[in-house]
Amino acid sequence: MSPDGRLAVCPGSYDPVTNGHLDIIGRTAKVFERVLVGVVGNAPRKSDHLFSAEERLEFIREATASLENVEVKIFRTLLVDFAREEGATAIVKGLRAISDFEYEFEMNQLNRKLAPELESVYVIASPSYSFLSSTGVKEMAMFGGDVGDLVPSAVAKALSERATS
Ligand code: PNS
């Protein structure tokens, strides 16, 4: 597909999506005309996802249903190939802390080498979500913690079901 300067890809594992992710997606949707949320189908370092790619996609679809310019798709290729195939010109990622920066800096250089025409754009997490991660949420939920304020209600329900099964 030919590049569309109005389309941004927001990629991630989203295992599961948190309110922090939704904050980044929603803010991106105010800047770009169209946002495509890319759900990693099979990340090499995270082979043991708690939720299947289809479940992760469905959580995001439901939580972003009110945002008309947001679409969600699973990808099982390199991120830059997915973005290119979809015609995006930007990859948008959230940054919470310096620890995120180190990882994203490396990814940025690699992605830039593979696809110099794609620009990566970083959105700083809102202060209320700067501590929030999918990993932390899963750990809390698995030990019976209440994560109702941190994730969409369907995710909180699914996490509590997994915790008790
Ligand atoms: O932190 P996340 O959510 O697991 O990040 C996922 C993603 C795709 C944004 C990150 O792994 C990345 O930037 N990867 C770039 C390298 C790539 O294309 N890998 C293949 C898909 S994992």
mmCIF file of C-alpha atoms and ligand atoms in Angstrom:
data_model
loop_
_atom_site.group_PDB
_atom_site.id
_atom_site.type_symbol
_atom_site.label_atom_id
_atom_site.label_comp_id
_atom_site.label_asym_id
_atom_site.label_seq_id
_atom_site.Cartn_x
_atom_site.Cartn_y
_atom_site.Cartn_z
ATOM 1 C CA MET A 1 0.000 0.000 0.000
ATOM 2 C CA SER A 2 1.329 3.491 -0.748
ATOM 3 C CA PRO A 3 2.327 5.537 2.298
ATOM 4 C CA ASP A 4 -0.397 7.595 3.940
ATOM 5 C CA GLY A 5 0.980 10.450 6.014
ATOM 6 C CA ARG A 6 -2.113 10.396 8.139
ATOM 7 C CA LEU A 7 -1.749 6.802 9.346
ATOM 8 C CA ALA A 8 0.178 5.811 12.484
ATOM 9 C CA VAL A 9 0.793 2.326 13.820
ATOM 10 C CA CYS A 10 0.735 1.784 17.607
ATOM 11 C CA PRO A 11 2.435 -1.600 18.050
ATOM 12 C CA GLY A 12 2.689 -3.750 21.139
ATOM 13 C CA SER A 13 2.203 -7.123 22.752
ATOM 14 C CA TYR A 14 -0.747 -5.775 24.748
ATOM 15 C CA ASP A 15 -0.784 -8.842 27.017
ATOM 16 C CA PRO A 16 -3.156 -7.476 28.165
ATOM 17 C CA VAL A 17 -3.972 -3.905 27.161
ATOM 18 C CA THR A 18 -3.902 -1.485 30.117
ATOM 19 C CA ASN A 19 -5.428 1.941 30.660
ATOM 20 C CA GLY A 20 -1.930 3.289 30.037
ATOM 21 C CA HIS A 21 -1.894 1.794 26.525
ATOM 22 C CA LEU A 22 -5.383 3.169 25.907
ATOM 23 C CA ASP A 23 -4.211 6.620 26.987
ATOM 24 C CA ILE A 24 -1.413 6.504 24.389
ATOM 25 C CA ILE A 25 -3.738 5.162 21.669
ATOM 26 C CA GLY A 26 -6.392 7.794 22.418
ATOM 27 C CA ARG A 27 -3.896 10.642 22.409
ATOM 28 C CA THR A 28 -2.362 9.369 19.161
ATOM 29 C CA ALA A 29 -5.837 9.262 17.623
ATOM 30 C CA LYS A 30 -6.132 12.993 18.300
ATOM 31 C CA VAL A 31 -2.946 13.749 16.375
ATOM 32 C CA PHE A 32 -3.166 11.342 13.424
ATOM 33 C CA GLU A 33 -6.173 10.932 11.183
ATOM 34 C CA ARG A 34 -6.048 7.145 11.429
ATOM 35 C CA VAL A 35 -4.460 4.856 14.002
ATOM 36 C CA LEU A 36 -3.785 1.182 13.472
ATOM 37 C CA VAL A 37 -3.090 -0.720 16.679
ATOM 38 C CA GLY A 38 -0.760 -3.614 15.793
ATOM 39 C CA VAL A 39 -0.954 -6.595 18.139
ATOM 40 C CA VAL A 40 2.169 -8.772 18.101
ATOM 41 C CA GLY A 41 1.116 -12.305 17.148
ATOM 42 C CA ASN A 42 4.235 -14.132 18.231
ATOM 43 C CA ALA A 43 6.988 -12.097 19.876
ATOM 44 C CA PRO A 44 10.271 -14.038 20.053
ATOM 45 C CA ARG A 45 11.052 -13.004 23.640
ATOM 46 C CA LYS A 46 7.505 -13.396 24.947
ATOM 47 C CA SER A 47 6.419 -16.795 23.702
ATOM 48 C CA ASP A 48 4.307 -17.399 26.788
ATOM 49 C CA HIS A 49 1.634 -14.765 26.405
ATOM 50 C CA LEU A 50 -1.171 -15.064 28.948
ATOM 51 C CA PHE A 51 -3.787 -14.222 26.319
ATOM 52 C CA SER A 52 -3.925 -15.354 22.693
ATOM 53 C CA ALA A 53 -3.389 -12.731 19.996
ATOM 54 C CA GLU A 54 -7.099 -12.934 19.143
ATOM 55 C CA GLU A 55 -8.106 -12.323 22.771
ATOM 56 C CA ARG A 56 -5.678 -9.399 23.050
ATOM 57 C CA LEU A 57 -7.061 -7.913 19.825
ATOM 58 C CA GLU A 58 -10.651 -8.270 21.030
ATOM 59 C CA PHE A 59 -9.914 -6.496 24.337
ATOM 60 C CA ILE A 60 -8.469 -3.540 22.418
ATOM 61 C CA ARG A 61 -11.291 -3.516 19.853
ATOM 62 C CA GLU A 62 -13.872 -3.353 22.615
ATOM 63 C CA ALA A 63 -12.005 -0.689 24.589
ATOM 64 C CA THR A 64 -11.485 1.541 21.520
ATOM 65 C CA ALA A 65 -14.937 1.031 19.987
ATOM 66 C CA SER A 66 -15.852 4.671 20.588
ATOM 67 C CA LEU A 67 -12.785 5.915 18.658
ATOM 68 C CA GLU A 68 -13.865 5.936 15.025
ATOM 69 C CA ASN A 69 -10.369 6.420 13.597
ATOM 70 C CA VAL A 70 -8.814 3.479 15.462
ATOM 71 C CA GLU A 71 -8.485 0.001 13.954
ATOM 72 C CA VAL A 72 -6.832 -3.108 15.414
ATOM 73 C CA LYS A 73 -4.946 -5.884 13.592
ATOM 74 C CA ILE A 74 -2.642 -8.763 14.519
ATOM 75 C CA PHE A 75 0.763 -8.892 12.834
ATOM 76 C CA ARG A 76 3.232 -11.776 12.658
ATOM 77 C CA THR A 77 6.009 -10.087 10.700
ATOM 78 C CA LEU A 78 8.644 -7.477 11.394
ATOM 79 C CA LEU A 79 7.009 -4.334 12.711
ATOM 80 C CA VAL A 80 8.415 -2.238 9.863
ATOM 81 C CA ASP A 81 7.053 -4.678 7.252
ATOM 82 C CA PHE A 82 3.616 -4.496 8.867
ATOM 83 C CA ALA A 83 3.728 -0.699 8.938
ATOM 84 C CA ARG A 84 4.871 -0.569 5.308
ATOM 85 C CA GLU A 85 2.222 -3.033 4.113
ATOM 86 C CA GLU A 86 -0.463 -0.989 5.826
ATOM 87 C CA GLY A 87 0.842 2.258 4.326
ATOM 88 C CA ALA A 88 1.751 3.918 7.631
ATOM 89 C CA THR A 89 4.355 6.647 7.820
ATOM 90 C CA ALA A 90 4.790 6.661 11.593
ATOM 91 C CA ILE A 91 5.253 4.187 14.422
ATOM 92 C CA VAL A 92 3.993 5.600 17.707
ATOM 93 C CA LYS A 93 5.139 4.213 21.039
ATOM 94 C CA GLY A 94 4.560 5.193 24.643
ATOM 95 C CA LEU A 95 7.464 6.018 26.950
ATOM 96 C CA ARG A 96 7.109 5.723 30.710
ATOM 97 C CA ALA A 97 10.613 5.957 32.109
ATOM 98 C CA ILE A 98 14.326 5.878 31.338
ATOM 99 C CA SER A 99 14.155 2.080 31.360
ATOM 100 C CA ASP A 100 11.734 2.222 28.407
ATOM 101 C CA PHE A 101 14.024 4.660 26.648
ATOM 102 C CA GLU A 102 16.983 2.272 26.584
ATOM 103 C CA TYR A 103 14.966 -0.491 24.927
ATOM 104 C CA GLU A 104 13.192 1.878 22.552
ATOM 105 C CA PHE A 105 16.457 3.545 21.589
ATOM 106 C CA GLU A 106 17.804 0.197 20.400
ATOM 107 C CA MET A 107 14.562 -0.691 18.583
ATOM 108 C CA ASN A 108 14.554 2.749 16.972
ATOM 109 C CA GLN A 109 18.032 2.292 15.523
ATOM 110 C CA LEU A 110 17.242 -1.189 14.215
ATOM 111 C CA ASN A 111 13.894 -0.166 12.732
ATOM 112 C CA ARG A 112 15.448 2.926 11.186
ATOM 113 C CA LYS A 113 18.114 0.794 9.518
ATOM 114 C CA LEU A 114 15.473 -1.508 8.053
ATOM 115 C CA ALA A 115 13.025 1.234 7.051
ATOM 116 C CA PRO A 116 14.517 4.738 7.035
ATOM 117 C CA GLU A 117 11.331 6.191 5.570
ATOM 118 C CA LEU A 118 9.292 5.268 8.670
ATOM 119 C CA GLU A 119 9.441 7.800 11.493
ATOM 120 C CA SER A 120 9.126 6.659 15.105
ATOM 121 C CA VAL A 121 7.267 9.039 17.392
ATOM 122 C CA TYR A 122 7.221 8.782 21.194
ATOM 123 C CA VAL A 123 4.361 9.809 23.440
ATOM 124 C CA ILE A 124 5.229 10.308 27.099
ATOM 125 C CA ALA A 125 2.894 8.433 29.444
ATOM 126 C CA SER A 126 0.477 10.503 31.477
ATOM 127 C CA PRO A 127 1.747 10.737 35.092
ATOM 128 C CA SER A 128 -1.144 8.651 36.388
ATOM 129 C CA TYR A 129 -0.029 5.735 34.193
ATOM 130 C CA SER A 130 3.739 6.076 34.403
ATOM 131 C CA PHE A 131 3.975 3.083 36.769
ATOM 132 C CA LEU A 132 1.609 0.844 34.816
ATOM 133 C CA SER A 133 2.726 -2.239 32.871
ATOM 134 C CA SER A 134 1.005 -5.372 31.574
ATOM 135 C CA THR A 135 3.522 -7.446 33.534
ATOM 136 C CA GLY A 136 2.726 -5.657 36.801
ATOM 137 C CA VAL A 137 -1.006 -5.924 36.224
ATOM 138 C CA LYS A 138 -0.778 -9.667 35.515
ATOM 139 C CA GLU A 139 1.267 -10.262 38.650
ATOM 140 C CA MET A 140 -1.157 -8.305 40.813
ATOM 141 C CA ALA A 141 -4.164 -10.091 39.331
ATOM 142 C CA MET A 142 -2.629 -13.563 39.674
ATOM 143 C CA PHE A 143 -2.174 -12.946 43.403
ATOM 144 C CA GLY A 144 -5.733 -11.706 43.809
ATOM 145 C CA GLY A 145 -5.068 -7.951 43.653
ATOM 146 C CA ASP A 146 -7.779 -5.605 42.397
ATOM 147 C CA VAL A 147 -6.770 -4.245 38.970
ATOM 148 C CA GLY A 148 -10.169 -2.737 38.152
ATOM 149 C CA ASP A 149 -8.767 0.802 37.966
ATOM 150 C CA LEU A 150 -5.835 -0.180 35.756
ATOM 151 C CA VAL A 151 -7.382 -2.094 32.847
ATOM 152 C CA PRO A 152 -10.675 -2.160 30.909
ATOM 153 C CA SER A 153 -13.415 -4.095 32.732
ATOM 154 C CA ALA A 154 -13.366 -7.020 30.264
ATOM 155 C CA VAL A 155 -9.628 -7.436 30.905
ATOM 156 C CA ALA A 156 -10.092 -7.275 34.696
ATOM 157 C CA LYS A 157 -12.779 -9.962 34.440
ATOM 158 C CA ALA A 158 -10.639 -12.209 32.229
ATOM 159 C CA LEU A 159 -7.648 -11.792 34.546
ATOM 160 C CA SER A 160 -9.634 -12.730 37.596
ATOM 161 C CA GLU A 161 -11.011 -15.793 35.760
ATOM 162 C CA ARG A 162 -7.460 -16.872 34.838
ATOM 163 C CA ALA A 163 -6.324 -16.324 38.410
ATOM 164 C CA THR A 164 -8.958 -18.616 39.829
ATOM 165 C CA SER A 165 -8.835 -21.334 37.138
HETATM 166 O O1 PNS B 1 7.053 -4.033 24.504
HETATM 167 P P1 PNS B 1 6.215 -4.792 23.515
HETATM 168 O O2 PNS B 1 4.789 -4.420 23.628
HETATM 169 O O3 PNS B 1 6.372 -6.270 23.640
HETATM 170 O O4 PNS B 1 6.762 -4.352 22.077
HETATM 171 C C1 PNS B 1 6.385 -5.014 20.899
HETATM 172 C C2 PNS B 1 7.037 -4.278 19.707
HETATM 173 C C3 PNS B 1 6.616 -4.933 18.419
HETATM 174 C C4 PNS B 1 6.575 -2.849 19.713
HETATM 175 C C5 PNS B 1 8.572 -4.356 19.886
HETATM 176 O O5 PNS B 1 8.953 -5.664 20.050
HETATM 177 C C6 PNS B 1 9.315 -3.742 18.714
HETATM 178 O O6 PNS B 1 9.419 -2.555 18.579
HETATM 179 N N1 PNS B 1 9.862 -4.646 17.846
HETATM 180 C C7 PNS B 1 10.624 -4.233 16.700
HETATM 181 C C8 PNS B 1 11.294 -5.439 16.112
HETATM 182 C C9 PNS B 1 10.289 -6.305 15.367
HETATM 183 O O7 PNS B 1 9.778 -5.949 14.326
HETATM 184 N N2 PNS B 1 10.000 -7.483 15.930
HETATM 185 C C10 PNS B 1 9.032 -8.391 15.370
HETATM 186 C C11 PNS B 1 7.710 -8.335 16.124
HETATM 187 S S1 PNS B 1 7.935 -8.749 17.831
#
